[in-house]
Amino acid sequence: MSQVLQEIVVGEKPEGAYTLELINMLGKGAQRVIVKAHGRNISKAVYVTESVRRLTGDKIGYGKIKIYSTEVGELKEEKSVPVIEIEVINLGVKPQS
């Protein structure tokens, strides 16, 4: 699992669900996890990554943070939606036994 890039797409679930998912991935040995969110869920993605950083005692770090827009919708009714991708790097979260 440590070599495969993991991804969490933050959506409508409560922040706690994504926080637990990220902690579980890191605890299972993932070295890098991408936390991705669109539109209104961007603030939730930032909250999740910061919560995990505080809960793990700074045993995670941040890699690349990408901010861009993507077009969604049907032709002639497309709209631009902001996207964020936060790379979370495991700096010492121990794998679960």
mmCIF file of N, CA and C in Angstrom:
data_model
loop_
_atom_site.group_PDB
_atom_site.id
_atom_site.type_symbol
_atom_site.label_atom_id
_atom_site.label_comp_id
_atom_site.label_asym_id
_atom_site.label_seq_id
_atom_site.Cartn_x
_atom_site.Cartn_y
_atom_site.Cartn_z
ATOM 1 N N MET A 1 0.820 -1.200 0.000
ATOM 2 C CA MET A 1 0.000 0.000 0.000
ATOM 3 C C MET A 1 0.858 1.257 0.000
ATOM 4 N N SER A 2 2.065 1.179 0.499
ATOM 5 C CA SER A 2 2.863 2.388 0.637
ATOM 6 C C SER A 2 3.290 2.986 -0.703
ATOM 7 N N GLN A 3 3.403 2.167 -1.774
ATOM 8 C CA GLN A 3 3.836 2.678 -3.061
ATOM 9 C C GLN A 3 2.683 3.200 -3.904
ATOM 10 N N VAL A 4 1.462 2.755 -3.628
ATOM 11 C CA VAL A 4 0.297 3.163 -4.398
ATOM 12 C C VAL A 4 -0.215 4.502 -3.865
ATOM 13 N N LEU A 5 -0.463 5.435 -4.776
ATOM 14 C CA LEU A 5 -0.971 6.736 -4.370
ATOM 15 C C LEU A 5 -2.433 6.603 -3.971
ATOM 16 N N GLN A 6 -2.750 6.980 -2.764
ATOM 17 C CA GLN A 6 -4.107 6.918 -2.239
ATOM 18 C C GLN A 6 -4.783 8.264 -2.438
ATOM 19 N N GLU A 7 -6.112 8.258 -2.577
ATOM 20 C CA GLU A 7 -6.839 9.511 -2.757
ATOM 21 C C GLU A 7 -8.142 9.483 -1.975
ATOM 22 N N ILE A 8 -8.449 10.602 -1.350
ATOM 23 C CA ILE A 8 -9.731 10.805 -0.673
ATOM 24 C C ILE A 8 -10.397 11.989 -1.349
ATOM 25 N N VAL A 9 -11.623 11.800 -1.809
ATOM 26 C CA VAL A 9 -12.382 12.893 -2.407
ATOM 27 C C VAL A 9 -13.401 13.350 -1.366
ATOM 28 N N VAL A 10 -13.233 14.569 -0.887
ATOM 29 C CA VAL A 10 -14.095 15.119 0.162
ATOM 30 C C VAL A 10 -15.400 15.587 -0.473
ATOM 31 N N GLY A 11 -16.503 15.120 0.107
ATOM 32 C CA GLY A 11 -17.830 15.456 -0.414
ATOM 33 C C GLY A 11 -18.773 15.892 0.694
ATOM 34 N N GLU A 12 -19.940 15.299 0.715
ATOM 35 C CA GLU A 12 -21.006 15.738 1.610
ATOM 36 C C GLU A 12 -21.009 15.078 2.989
ATOM 37 N N LYS A 13 -20.189 14.062 3.205
ATOM 38 C CA LYS A 13 -20.137 13.419 4.526
ATOM 39 C C LYS A 13 -19.587 14.402 5.551
ATOM 40 N N PRO A 14 -19.813 14.143 6.839
ATOM 41 C CA PRO A 14 -19.224 15.007 7.878
ATOM 42 C C PRO A 14 -17.694 14.915 7.875
ATOM 43 N N GLU A 15 -17.047 15.974 8.370
ATOM 44 C CA GLU A 15 -15.589 16.028 8.399
ATOM 45 C C GLU A 15 -14.976 14.824 9.098
ATOM 46 N N GLY A 16 -15.622 14.371 10.159
ATOM 47 C CA GLY A 16 -15.101 13.246 10.937
ATOM 48 C C GLY A 16 -14.922 11.980 10.119
ATOM 49 N N ALA A 17 -15.780 11.754 9.138
ATOM 50 C CA ALA A 17 -15.672 10.561 8.293
ATOM 51 C C ALA A 17 -14.390 10.601 7.475
ATOM 52 N N TYR A 18 -14.072 11.765 6.922
ATOM 53 C CA TYR A 18 -12.858 11.908 6.112
ATOM 54 C C TYR A 18 -11.614 11.930 6.990
ATOM 55 N N THR A 19 -11.711 12.506 8.175
ATOM 56 C CA THR A 19 -10.594 12.508 9.118
ATOM 57 C C THR A 19 -10.238 11.081 9.490
ATOM 58 N N LEU A 20 -11.231 10.277 9.818
ATOM 59 C CA LEU A 20 -11.005 8.875 10.183
ATOM 60 C C LEU A 20 -10.439 8.091 9.001
ATOM 61 N N GLU A 21 -10.953 8.341 7.809
ATOM 62 C CA GLU A 21 -10.453 7.654 6.616
ATOM 63 C C GLU A 21 -8.973 7.970 6.376
ATOM 64 N N LEU A 22 -8.585 9.236 6.532
ATOM 65 C CA LEU A 22 -7.193 9.632 6.339
ATOM 66 C C LEU A 22 -6.297 9.008 7.405
ATOM 67 N N ILE A 23 -6.726 9.022 8.651
ATOM 68 C CA ILE A 23 -5.942 8.407 9.735
ATOM 69 C C ILE A 23 -5.770 6.915 9.484
ATOM 70 N N ASN A 24 -6.844 6.247 9.037
ATOM 71 C CA ASN A 24 -6.756 4.816 8.746
ATOM 72 C C ASN A 24 -5.783 4.518 7.613
ATOM 73 N N MET A 25 -5.807 5.323 6.555
ATOM 74 C CA MET A 25 -4.871 5.115 5.439
ATOM 75 C C MET A 25 -3.430 5.272 5.894
ATOM 76 N N LEU A 26 -3.170 6.323 6.663
ATOM 77 C CA LEU A 26 -1.818 6.554 7.166
ATOM 78 C C LEU A 26 -1.400 5.448 8.125
ATOM 79 N N GLY A 27 -2.334 5.003 8.964
ATOM 80 C CA GLY A 27 -2.051 3.938 9.921
ATOM 81 C C GLY A 27 -1.792 2.595 9.268
ATOM 82 N N LYS A 28 -2.294 2.416 8.047
ATOM 83 C CA LYS A 28 -2.068 1.168 7.317
ATOM 84 C C LYS A 28 -0.805 1.237 6.463
ATOM 85 N N GLY A 29 -0.058 2.324 6.594
ATOM 86 C CA GLY A 29 1.234 2.402 5.938
ATOM 87 C C GLY A 29 1.314 3.275 4.703
ATOM 88 N N ALA A 30 0.251 3.962 4.346
ATOM 89 C CA ALA A 30 0.309 4.846 3.177
ATOM 90 C C ALA A 30 1.321 5.958 3.435
ATOM 91 N N GLN A 31 2.207 6.188 2.484
ATOM 92 C CA GLN A 31 3.210 7.240 2.632
ATOM 93 C C GLN A 31 2.714 8.589 2.124
ATOM 94 N N ARG A 32 1.842 8.557 1.115
ATOM 95 C CA ARG A 32 1.290 9.792 0.542
ATOM 96 C C ARG A 32 -0.190 9.577 0.246
ATOM 97 N N VAL A 33 -0.991 10.563 0.623
ATOM 98 C CA VAL A 33 -2.424 10.531 0.346
ATOM 99 C C VAL A 33 -2.816 11.882 -0.228
ATOM 100 N N ILE A 34 -3.581 11.881 -1.316
ATOM 101 C CA ILE A 34 -4.091 13.117 -1.904
ATOM 102 C C ILE A 34 -5.501 13.340 -1.366
ATOM 103 N N VAL A 35 -5.730 14.494 -0.765
ATOM 104 C CA VAL A 35 -7.067 14.888 -0.304
ATOM 105 C C VAL A 35 -7.564 15.915 -1.317
ATOM 106 N N LYS A 36 -8.670 15.579 -1.986
ATOM 107 C CA LYS A 36 -9.168 16.389 -3.093
ATOM 108 C C LYS A 36 -10.585 16.853 -2.799
ATOM 109 N N ALA A 37 -10.900 18.098 -3.179
ATOM 110 C CA ALA A 37 -12.251 18.631 -2.964
ATOM 111 C C ALA A 37 -12.590 19.646 -4.046
ATOM 112 N N HIS A 38 -13.889 19.779 -4.299
ATOM 113 C CA HIS A 38 -14.407 20.732 -5.287
ATOM 114 C C HIS A 38 -15.308 21.755 -4.584
ATOM 115 N N GLY A 39 -15.304 22.974 -5.077
ATOM 116 C CA GLY A 39 -16.266 23.991 -4.653
ATOM 117 C C GLY A 39 -16.323 24.221 -3.157
ATOM 118 N N ARG A 40 -17.549 24.133 -2.624
ATOM 119 C CA ARG A 40 -17.779 24.414 -1.196
ATOM 120 C C ARG A 40 -17.092 23.445 -0.252
ATOM 121 N N ASN A 41 -16.661 22.307 -0.760
ATOM 122 C CA ASN A 41 -16.014 21.312 0.097
ATOM 123 C C ASN A 41 -14.522 21.557 0.293
ATOM 124 N N ILE A 42 -13.986 22.598 -0.338
ATOM 125 C CA ILE A 42 -12.562 22.909 -0.190
ATOM 126 C C ILE A 42 -12.211 23.214 1.266
ATOM 127 N N SER A 43 -13.019 23.994 1.937
ATOM 128 C CA SER A 43 -12.727 24.318 3.343
ATOM 129 C C SER A 43 -12.781 23.067 4.214
ATOM 130 N N LYS A 44 -13.655 22.128 3.870
ATOM 131 C CA LYS A 44 -13.743 20.876 4.619
ATOM 132 C C LYS A 44 -12.460 20.060 4.443
ATOM 133 N N ALA A 45 -11.889 20.047 3.237
ATOM 134 C CA ALA A 45 -10.640 19.316 2.989
ATOM 135 C C ALA A 45 -9.494 19.906 3.806
ATOM 136 N N VAL A 46 -9.429 21.226 3.874
ATOM 137 C CA VAL A 46 -8.397 21.888 4.673
ATOM 138 C C VAL A 46 -8.585 21.555 6.149
ATOM 139 N N TYR A 47 -9.826 21.573 6.628
ATOM 140 C CA TYR A 47 -10.131 21.236 8.021
ATOM 141 C C TYR A 47 -9.686 19.802 8.337
ATOM 142 N N VAL A 48 -9.979 18.868 7.435
ATOM 143 C CA VAL A 48 -9.634 17.459 7.645
ATOM 144 C C VAL A 48 -8.125 17.284 7.756
ATOM 145 N N THR A 49 -7.373 17.863 6.827
ATOM 146 C CA THR A 49 -5.918 17.685 6.864
ATOM 147 C C THR A 49 -5.294 18.336 8.096
ATOM 148 N N GLU A 50 -5.783 19.490 8.478
ATOM 149 C CA GLU A 50 -5.258 20.154 9.679
ATOM 150 C C GLU A 50 -5.646 19.393 10.949
ATOM 151 N N SER A 51 -6.834 18.830 10.981
ATOM 152 C CA SER A 51 -7.258 18.029 12.140
ATOM 153 C C SER A 51 -6.353 16.818 12.317
ATOM 154 N N VAL A 52 -6.044 16.148 11.221
ATOM 155 C CA VAL A 52 -5.178 14.970 11.293
ATOM 156 C C VAL A 52 -3.764 15.372 11.706
ATOM 157 N N ARG A 53 -3.285 16.501 11.205
ATOM 158 C CA ARG A 53 -1.953 16.974 11.610
ATOM 159 C C ARG A 53 -1.897 17.206 13.117
ATOM 160 N N ARG A 54 -2.950 17.840 13.656
ATOM 161 C CA ARG A 54 -2.981 18.089 15.100
ATOM 162 C C ARG A 54 -3.146 16.794 15.890
ATOM 163 N N LEU A 55 -4.000 15.881 15.414
ATOM 164 C CA LEU A 55 -4.246 14.623 16.121
ATOM 165 C C LEU A 55 -3.024 13.709 16.145
ATOM 166 N N THR A 56 -2.199 13.782 15.113
ATOM 167 C CA THR A 56 -1.027 12.907 15.040
ATOM 168 C C THR A 56 0.220 13.549 15.631
ATOM 169 N N GLY A 57 0.085 14.726 16.171
ATOM 170 C CA GLY A 57 1.254 15.393 16.760
ATOM 171 C C GLY A 57 2.277 15.785 15.713
ATOM 172 N N ASP A 58 1.820 16.350 14.625
ATOM 173 C CA ASP A 58 2.690 16.797 13.533
ATOM 174 C C ASP A 58 3.453 15.655 12.862
ATOM 175 N N LYS A 59 2.870 14.452 12.842
ATOM 176 C CA LYS A 59 3.520 13.325 12.179
ATOM 177 C C LYS A 59 3.112 13.209 10.721
ATOM 178 N N ILE A 60 2.468 14.254 10.208
ATOM 179 C CA ILE A 60 2.216 14.346 8.766
ATOM 180 C C ILE A 60 2.735 15.692 8.294
ATOM 181 N N GLY A 61 3.032 15.745 7.024
ATOM 182 C CA GLY A 61 3.462 16.995 6.411
ATOM 183 C C GLY A 61 2.683 17.191 5.126
ATOM 184 N N TYR A 62 2.923 18.322 4.491
ATOM 185 C CA TYR A 62 2.242 18.619 3.243
ATOM 186 C C TYR A 62 3.248 18.619 2.110
ATOM 187 N N GLY A 63 2.861 18.005 1.012
ATOM 188 C CA GLY A 63 3.665 18.036 -0.210
ATOM 189 C C GLY A 63 3.094 19.123 -1.107
ATOM 190 N N LYS A 64 2.822 18.759 -2.339
ATOM 191 C CA LYS A 64 2.277 19.715 -3.295
ATOM 192 C C LYS A 64 0.817 20.027 -2.975
ATOM 193 N N ILE A 65 0.464 21.289 -3.101
ATOM 194 C CA ILE A 65 -0.926 21.723 -2.962
ATOM 195 C C ILE A 65 -1.295 22.368 -4.288
ATOM 196 N N LYS A 66 -2.261 21.766 -4.982
ATOM 197 C CA LYS A 66 -2.681 22.266 -6.292
ATOM 198 C C LYS A 66 -4.044 22.920 -6.179
ATOM 199 N N ILE A 67 -4.179 24.083 -6.781
ATOM 200 C CA ILE A 67 -5.463 24.789 -6.838
ATOM 201 C C ILE A 67 -5.714 25.124 -8.304
ATOM 202 N N TYR A 68 -6.855 24.701 -8.804
ATOM 203 C CA TYR A 68 -7.192 24.946 -10.201
ATOM 204 C C TYR A 68 -8.705 24.932 -10.377
ATOM 205 N N SER A 69 -9.155 25.173 -11.579
ATOM 206 C CA SER A 69 -10.586 25.140 -11.887
ATOM 207 C C SER A 69 -10.849 24.080 -12.936
ATOM 208 N N THR A 70 -12.057 23.540 -12.893
ATOM 209 C CA THR A 70 -12.484 22.579 -13.894
ATOM 210 C C THR A 70 -13.878 22.965 -14.372
ATOM 211 N N GLU A 71 -14.174 22.627 -15.600
ATOM 212 C CA GLU A 71 -15.484 22.941 -16.171
ATOM 213 C C GLU A 71 -16.431 21.768 -15.926
ATOM 214 N N VAL A 72 -17.632 22.063 -15.436
ATOM 215 C CA VAL A 72 -18.651 21.034 -15.230
ATOM 216 C C VAL A 72 -19.954 21.492 -15.872
ATOM 217 N N GLY A 73 -20.802 20.531 -16.179
ATOM 218 C CA GLY A 73 -22.091 20.857 -16.773
ATOM 219 C C GLY A 73 -22.146 20.512 -18.243
ATOM 220 N N GLU A 74 -23.293 20.752 -18.817
ATOM 221 C CA GLU A 74 -23.541 20.462 -20.222
ATOM 222 C C GLU A 74 -23.013 21.597 -21.097
ATOM 223 N N LEU A 75 -22.846 21.303 -22.364
ATOM 224 C CA LEU A 75 -22.382 22.299 -23.326
ATOM 225 C C LEU A 75 -23.289 23.522 -23.274
ATOM 226 N N LYS A 76 -22.728 24.703 -23.331
ATOM 227 C CA LYS A 76 -23.402 26.007 -23.247
ATOM 228 C C LYS A 76 -23.919 26.319 -21.837
ATOM 229 N N GLU A 77 -23.863 25.370 -20.923
ATOM 230 C CA GLU A 77 -24.261 25.620 -19.533
ATOM 231 C C GLU A 77 -23.132 25.233 -18.583
ATOM 232 N N GLU A 78 -21.920 25.189 -19.125
ATOM 233 C CA GLU A 78 -20.770 24.844 -18.301
ATOM 234 C C GLU A 78 -20.461 25.958 -17.315
ATOM 235 N N LYS A 79 -19.969 25.556 -16.159
ATOM 236 C CA LYS A 79 -19.496 26.550 -15.199
ATOM 237 C C LYS A 79 -18.164 26.076 -14.636
ATOM 238 N N SER A 80 -17.381 27.023 -14.203
ATOM 239 C CA SER A 80 -16.061 26.750 -13.659
ATOM 240 C C SER A 80 -16.188 26.490 -12.155
ATOM 241 N N VAL A 81 -15.606 25.372 -11.711
ATOM 242 C CA VAL A 81 -15.659 25.005 -10.292
ATOM 243 C C VAL A 81 -14.230 24.894 -9.776
ATOM 244 N N PRO A 82 -13.912 25.560 -8.647
ATOM 245 C CA PRO A 82 -12.554 25.452 -8.099
ATOM 246 C C PRO A 82 -12.302 24.067 -7.502
ATOM 247 N N VAL A 83 -11.042 23.628 -7.572
ATOM 248 C CA VAL A 83 -10.626 22.323 -7.058
ATOM 249 C C VAL A 83 -9.341 22.519 -6.267
ATOM 250 N N ILE A 84 -9.193 21.757 -5.173
ATOM 251 C CA ILE A 84 -7.931 21.736 -4.431
ATOM 252 C C ILE A 84 -7.495 20.291 -4.262
ATOM 253 N N GLU A 85 -6.200 20.069 -4.370
ATOM 254 C CA GLU A 85 -5.594 18.771 -4.092
ATOM 255 C C GLU A 85 -4.467 19.010 -3.096
ATOM 256 N N ILE A 86 -4.571 18.382 -1.934
ATOM 257 C CA ILE A 86 -3.575 18.536 -0.872
ATOM 258 C C ILE A 86 -2.859 17.204 -0.706
ATOM 259 N N GLU A 87 -1.553 17.201 -0.939
ATOM 260 C CA GLU A 87 -0.766 15.990 -0.757
ATOM 261 C C GLU A 87 -0.338 15.898 0.708
ATOM 262 N N VAL A 88 -0.759 14.836 1.381
ATOM 263 C CA VAL A 88 -0.426 14.596 2.776
ATOM 264 C C VAL A 88 0.674 13.546 2.810
ATOM 265 N N ILE A 89 1.764 13.844 3.499
ATOM 266 C CA ILE A 89 2.911 12.948 3.568
ATOM 267 C C ILE A 89 3.052 12.392 4.985
ATOM 268 N N ASN A 90 3.175 11.090 5.094
ATOM 269 C CA ASN A 90 3.329 10.419 6.376
ATOM 270 C C ASN A 90 4.758 10.593 6.866
ATOM 271 N N LEU A 91 4.922 11.299 7.981
ATOM 272 C CA LEU A 91 6.252 11.539 8.548
ATOM 273 C C LEU A 91 6.545 10.675 9.771
ATOM 274 N N GLY A 92 5.643 9.758 10.092
ATOM 275 C CA GLY A 92 5.920 8.925 11.253
ATOM 276 C C GLY A 92 4.702 8.313 11.902
ATOM 277 N N VAL A 93 3.562 8.312 11.228
ATOM 278 C CA VAL A 93 2.408 7.605 11.770
ATOM 279 C C VAL A 93 2.721 6.124 11.652
ATOM 280 N N LYS A 94 2.721 5.423 12.785
ATOM 281 C CA LYS A 94 3.102 4.013 12.813
ATOM 282 C C LYS A 94 2.006 3.143 12.222
ATOM 283 N N PRO A 95 2.399 2.147 11.415
ATOM 284 C CA PRO A 95 1.397 1.215 10.893
ATOM 285 C C PRO A 95 0.719 0.446 12.011
ATOM 286 N N GLN A 96 -0.576 0.199 11.821
ATOM 287 C CA GLN A 96 -1.349 -0.555 12.807
ATOM 288 C C GLN A 96 -0.996 -2.026 12.699
ATOM 289 N N SER A 97 -0.967 -2.728 13.835
ATOM 290 C CA SER A 97 -0.652 -4.149 13.809
ATOM 291 C C SER A 97 -1.884 -4.980 13.590
#
